[in-house]
Amino acid sequence: MSATEFPKPVPKATPELLPFLDAARAGRLAVQRCGACGTLRFPPRELCSRCWSREVEWTDVSGRGEVFAFYVMHQVYHPGFVADVPYPVVVVKLDEGPTMVSNVVDCPREKLRIGLPVEVVFEEREGVALPKFRPRAP
Ligand SMILES: [Zn+2]
């Protein structure tokens, strides 16, 4: 089995995720903002976890942040990732507050650390722009 026989999965364009995917396709990183209290959140949710409002809008963020946590994936949960293991999965804390699970690209494994300043880049896969992060100057 090769990676080409099993392409990596891409997120489904659900109604909840569509504004995020549309923004990413245009090279922008977007998160939800509560229409009542202004709290930013990601991934998209129906209710604000701070004030429970259902009012929501989407807003662009800078795409800058830092590595909040990471782990190294050794297990193959999807055959599309056979050639990639072991690979790091990161939680990025965006400068604006929300966190996002993603990957870091253009970064040797030994340079990956908690607090590493990163910025978003978009990886095209099957017509979907996936946000990834790369190291940046602090
Ligand atoms: Zn709220």
PDB file of C-alpha atoms and ligand atoms in Angstrom:
ATOM      1  CA  MET A   1       0.000   0.000   0.000  1.00  0.00           C
ATOM      2  CA  SER A   2       1.326   3.439  -0.809  1.00  0.00           C
ATOM      3  CA  ALA A   3       0.278   6.883   0.300  1.00  0.00           C
ATOM      4  CA  THR A   4      -1.030   7.580  -3.201  1.00  0.00           C
ATOM      5  CA  GLU A   5      -3.453   4.650  -2.907  1.00  0.00           C
ATOM      6  CA  PHE A   6      -4.755   6.180   0.307  1.00  0.00           C
ATOM      7  CA  PRO A   7      -4.839   9.977   0.057  1.00  0.00           C
ATOM      8  CA  LYS A   8      -4.871  11.889   3.295  1.00  0.00           C
ATOM      9  CA  PRO A   9      -8.345  12.905   4.409  1.00  0.00           C
ATOM     10  CA  VAL A  10      -9.570  16.482   4.076  1.00  0.00           C
ATOM     11  CA  PRO A  11     -12.171  18.189   6.282  1.00  0.00           C
ATOM     12  CA  LYS A  12     -15.758  17.957   5.082  1.00  0.00           C
ATOM     13  CA  ALA A  13     -17.312  21.287   4.171  1.00  0.00           C
ATOM     14  CA  THR A  14     -20.089  21.190   6.758  1.00  0.00           C
ATOM     15  CA  PRO A  15     -22.237  24.330   7.097  1.00  0.00           C
ATOM     16  CA  GLU A  16     -20.483  25.085  10.395  1.00  0.00           C
ATOM     17  CA  LEU A  17     -17.007  24.848   8.843  1.00  0.00           C
ATOM     18  CA  LEU A  18     -17.735  26.467   5.464  1.00  0.00           C
ATOM     19  CA  PRO A  19     -16.863  30.074   6.474  1.00  0.00           C
ATOM     20  CA  PHE A  20     -13.529  28.815   7.840  1.00  0.00           C
ATOM     21  CA  LEU A  21     -12.750  26.855   4.670  1.00  0.00           C
ATOM     22  CA  ASP A  22     -13.792  29.745   2.404  1.00  0.00           C
ATOM     23  CA  ALA A  23     -11.497  32.124   4.303  1.00  0.00           C
ATOM     24  CA  ALA A  24      -8.625  29.619   4.157  1.00  0.00           C
ATOM     25  CA  ARG A  25      -9.076  29.236   0.401  1.00  0.00           C
ATOM     26  CA  ALA A  26      -8.647  33.024   0.185  1.00  0.00           C
ATOM     27  CA  GLY A  27      -5.482  32.852   2.322  1.00  0.00           C
ATOM     28  CA  ARG A  28      -7.096  34.098   5.537  1.00  0.00           C
ATOM     29  CA  LEU A  29      -7.370  32.408   8.920  1.00  0.00           C
ATOM     30  CA  ALA A  30     -10.797  32.922  10.479  1.00  0.00           C
ATOM     31  CA  VAL A  31     -12.365  31.988  13.818  1.00  0.00           C
ATOM     32  CA  GLN A  32     -15.810  32.478  15.318  1.00  0.00           C
ATOM     33  CA  ARG A  33     -16.569  35.508  17.460  1.00  0.00           C
ATOM     34  CA  CYS A  34     -19.484  35.537  19.877  1.00  0.00           C
ATOM     35  CA  GLY A  35     -21.985  38.153  18.715  1.00  0.00           C
ATOM     36  CA  ALA A  36     -22.916  38.935  22.321  1.00  0.00           C
ATOM     37  CA  CYS A  37     -19.671  39.049  24.332  1.00  0.00           C
ATOM     38  CA  GLY A  38     -17.006  39.036  21.610  1.00  0.00           C
ATOM     39  CA  THR A  39     -15.176  35.919  22.787  1.00  0.00           C
ATOM     40  CA  LEU A  40     -13.221  34.246  19.976  1.00  0.00           C
ATOM     41  CA  ARG A  41     -13.466  30.483  19.577  1.00  0.00           C
ATOM     42  CA  PHE A  42     -12.324  27.607  17.414  1.00  0.00           C
ATOM     43  CA  PRO A  43     -13.378  25.016  16.352  1.00  0.00           C
ATOM     44  CA  PRO A  44     -16.838  26.357  15.522  1.00  0.00           C
ATOM     45  CA  ARG A  45     -19.506  25.753  18.154  1.00  0.00           C
ATOM     46  CA  GLU A  46     -23.177  26.573  18.360  1.00  0.00           C
ATOM     47  CA  LEU A  47     -22.980  28.136  21.816  1.00  0.00           C
ATOM     48  CA  CYS A  48     -20.535  30.573  23.351  1.00  0.00           C
ATOM     49  CA  SER A  49     -18.857  28.780  26.259  1.00  0.00           C
ATOM     50  CA  ARG A  50     -18.576  32.092  28.120  1.00  0.00           C
ATOM     51  CA  CYS A  51     -22.096  33.557  27.857  1.00  0.00           C
ATOM     52  CA  TRP A  52     -24.049  30.771  26.099  1.00  0.00           C
ATOM     53  CA  SER A  53     -25.188  33.097  23.334  1.00  0.00           C
ATOM     54  CA  ARG A  54     -26.024  31.591  19.935  1.00  0.00           C
ATOM     55  CA  GLU A  55     -25.138  34.825  18.140  1.00  0.00           C
ATOM     56  CA  VAL A  56     -22.016  34.279  16.094  1.00  0.00           C
ATOM     57  CA  GLU A  57     -19.961  35.868  13.354  1.00  0.00           C
ATOM     58  CA  TRP A  58     -16.650  35.038  11.700  1.00  0.00           C
ATOM     59  CA  THR A  59     -13.610  37.234  11.924  1.00  0.00           C
ATOM     60  CA  ASP A  60     -10.110  37.071  10.500  1.00  0.00           C
ATOM     61  CA  VAL A  61      -7.169  36.656  12.847  1.00  0.00           C
ATOM     62  CA  SER A  62      -3.493  37.360  12.246  1.00  0.00           C
ATOM     63  CA  GLY A  63      -2.445  33.744  11.766  1.00  0.00           C
ATOM     64  CA  ARG A  64       0.358  34.329  14.259  1.00  0.00           C
ATOM     65  CA  GLY A  65       0.784  32.491  17.516  1.00  0.00           C
ATOM     66  CA  GLU A  66       3.018  30.076  19.356  1.00  0.00           C
ATOM     67  CA  VAL A  67       3.277  26.360  19.959  1.00  0.00           C
ATOM     68  CA  PHE A  68       1.240  25.703  23.097  1.00  0.00           C
ATOM     69  CA  ALA A  69       1.749  21.926  23.124  1.00  0.00           C
ATOM     70  CA  PHE A  70       2.830  19.151  20.806  1.00  0.00           C
ATOM     71  CA  TYR A  71       3.154  15.409  20.643  1.00  0.00           C
ATOM     72  CA  VAL A  72       4.729  13.030  18.179  1.00  0.00           C
ATOM     73  CA  MET A  73       2.344  10.682  16.385  1.00  0.00           C
ATOM     74  CA  HIS A  74       3.756   7.185  15.957  1.00  0.00           C
ATOM     75  CA  GLN A  75       0.482   5.346  15.411  1.00  0.00           C
ATOM     76  CA  VAL A  76      -0.985   5.144  11.905  1.00  0.00           C
ATOM     77  CA  TYR A  77      -4.702   5.842  12.263  1.00  0.00           C
ATOM     78  CA  HIS A  78      -5.180   6.447   8.527  1.00  0.00           C
ATOM     79  CA  PRO A  79      -3.218   4.746   5.722  1.00  0.00           C
ATOM     80  CA  GLY A  80      -2.611   8.135   4.075  1.00  0.00           C
ATOM     81  CA  PHE A  81      -0.135   8.925   6.861  1.00  0.00           C
ATOM     82  CA  VAL A  82       1.997   5.758   6.606  1.00  0.00           C
ATOM     83  CA  ALA A  83       4.910   7.609   5.022  1.00  0.00           C
ATOM     84  CA  ASP A  84       4.754  10.443   7.590  1.00  0.00           C
ATOM     85  CA  VAL A  85       5.068   8.659  10.948  1.00  0.00           C
ATOM     86  CA  PRO A  86       6.507   9.666  13.285  1.00  0.00           C
ATOM     87  CA  TYR A  87       5.303  13.254  12.803  1.00  0.00           C
ATOM     88  CA  PRO A  88       4.531  16.063  15.255  1.00  0.00           C
ATOM     89  CA  VAL A  89       1.032  17.339  15.911  1.00  0.00           C
ATOM     90  CA  VAL A  90       0.890  20.778  17.498  1.00  0.00           C
ATOM     91  CA  VAL A  91      -1.604  22.869  19.413  1.00  0.00           C
ATOM     92  CA  VAL A  92      -1.050  26.490  18.397  1.00  0.00           C
ATOM     93  CA  LYS A  93      -2.253  29.260  20.675  1.00  0.00           C
ATOM     94  CA  LEU A  94      -3.124  32.131  18.360  1.00  0.00           C
ATOM     95  CA  ASP A  95      -2.130  35.656  19.397  1.00  0.00           C
ATOM     96  CA  GLU A  96      -5.855  36.445  19.628  1.00  0.00           C
ATOM     97  CA  GLY A  97      -6.476  33.603  22.104  1.00  0.00           C
ATOM     98  CA  PRO A  98      -8.076  30.546  20.475  1.00  0.00           C
ATOM     99  CA  THR A  99      -6.096  27.344  20.018  1.00  0.00           C
ATOM    100  CA  MET A 100      -5.881  25.264  16.874  1.00  0.00           C
ATOM    101  CA  VAL A 101      -4.633  21.704  16.299  1.00  0.00           C
ATOM    102  CA  SER A 102      -2.409  21.502  13.249  1.00  0.00           C
ATOM    103  CA  ASN A 103       1.079  20.608  12.037  1.00  0.00           C
ATOM    104  CA  VAL A 104       4.292  22.597  11.868  1.00  0.00           C
ATOM    105  CA  VAL A 105       6.033  22.635   8.500  1.00  0.00           C
ATOM    106  CA  ASP A 106       9.515  23.798   7.502  1.00  0.00           C
ATOM    107  CA  CYS A 107      10.753  22.993  11.003  1.00  0.00           C
ATOM    108  CA  PRO A 108      13.367  20.376  11.906  1.00  0.00           C
ATOM    109  CA  ARG A 109      12.098  18.146  14.724  1.00  0.00           C
ATOM    110  CA  GLU A 110      14.862  19.291  17.105  1.00  0.00           C
ATOM    111  CA  LYS A 111      13.745  22.939  16.712  1.00  0.00           C
ATOM    112  CA  LEU A 112      10.146  22.235  17.705  1.00  0.00           C
ATOM    113  CA  ARG A 113       9.471  23.428  21.266  1.00  0.00           C
ATOM    114  CA  ILE A 114       6.779  24.867  23.481  1.00  0.00           C
ATOM    115  CA  GLY A 115       6.601  28.624  22.905  1.00  0.00           C
ATOM    116  CA  LEU A 116       8.010  28.481  19.364  1.00  0.00           C
ATOM    117  CA  PRO A 117       6.638  31.531  17.485  1.00  0.00           C
ATOM    118  CA  VAL A 118       4.741  30.398  14.383  1.00  0.00           C
ATOM    119  CA  GLU A 119       2.649  31.811  11.554  1.00  0.00           C
ATOM    120  CA  VAL A 120       0.028  30.218   9.364  1.00  0.00           C
ATOM    121  CA  VAL A 121       0.632  28.883   5.865  1.00  0.00           C
ATOM    122  CA  PHE A 122      -1.960  27.103   3.772  1.00  0.00           C
ATOM    123  CA  GLU A 123      -1.449  23.660   2.253  1.00  0.00           C
ATOM    124  CA  GLU A 124      -3.651  22.828  -0.707  1.00  0.00           C
ATOM    125  CA  ARG A 125      -5.123  19.327  -0.697  1.00  0.00           C
ATOM    126  CA  GLU A 126      -7.920  18.247  -3.015  1.00  0.00           C
ATOM    127  CA  GLY A 127      -9.217  21.798  -3.385  1.00  0.00           C
ATOM    128  CA  VAL A 128      -9.161  22.461   0.371  1.00  0.00           C
ATOM    129  CA  ALA A 129      -6.691  24.916   1.916  1.00  0.00           C
ATOM    130  CA  LEU A 130      -5.460  23.437   5.202  1.00  0.00           C
ATOM    131  CA  PRO A 131      -3.882  25.779   7.751  1.00  0.00           C
ATOM    132  CA  LYS A 132      -0.413  24.661   8.834  1.00  0.00           C
ATOM    133  CA  PHE A 133       2.133  26.649  10.792  1.00  0.00           C
ATOM    134  CA  ARG A 134       5.788  27.435  10.230  1.00  0.00           C
ATOM    135  CA  PRO A 135       8.371  28.989  12.535  1.00  0.00           C
ATOM    136  CA  ARG A 136       8.673  32.787  12.433  1.00  0.00           C
ATOM    137  CA  ALA A 137      10.920  35.356  14.033  1.00  0.00           C
ATOM    138  CA  PRO A 138       9.618  36.366  17.506  1.00  0.00           C
TER     139      PRO A 138
HETATM  140 ZN    ZN B   1     -20.348  35.052  24.402  1.00  0.00          ZN
END
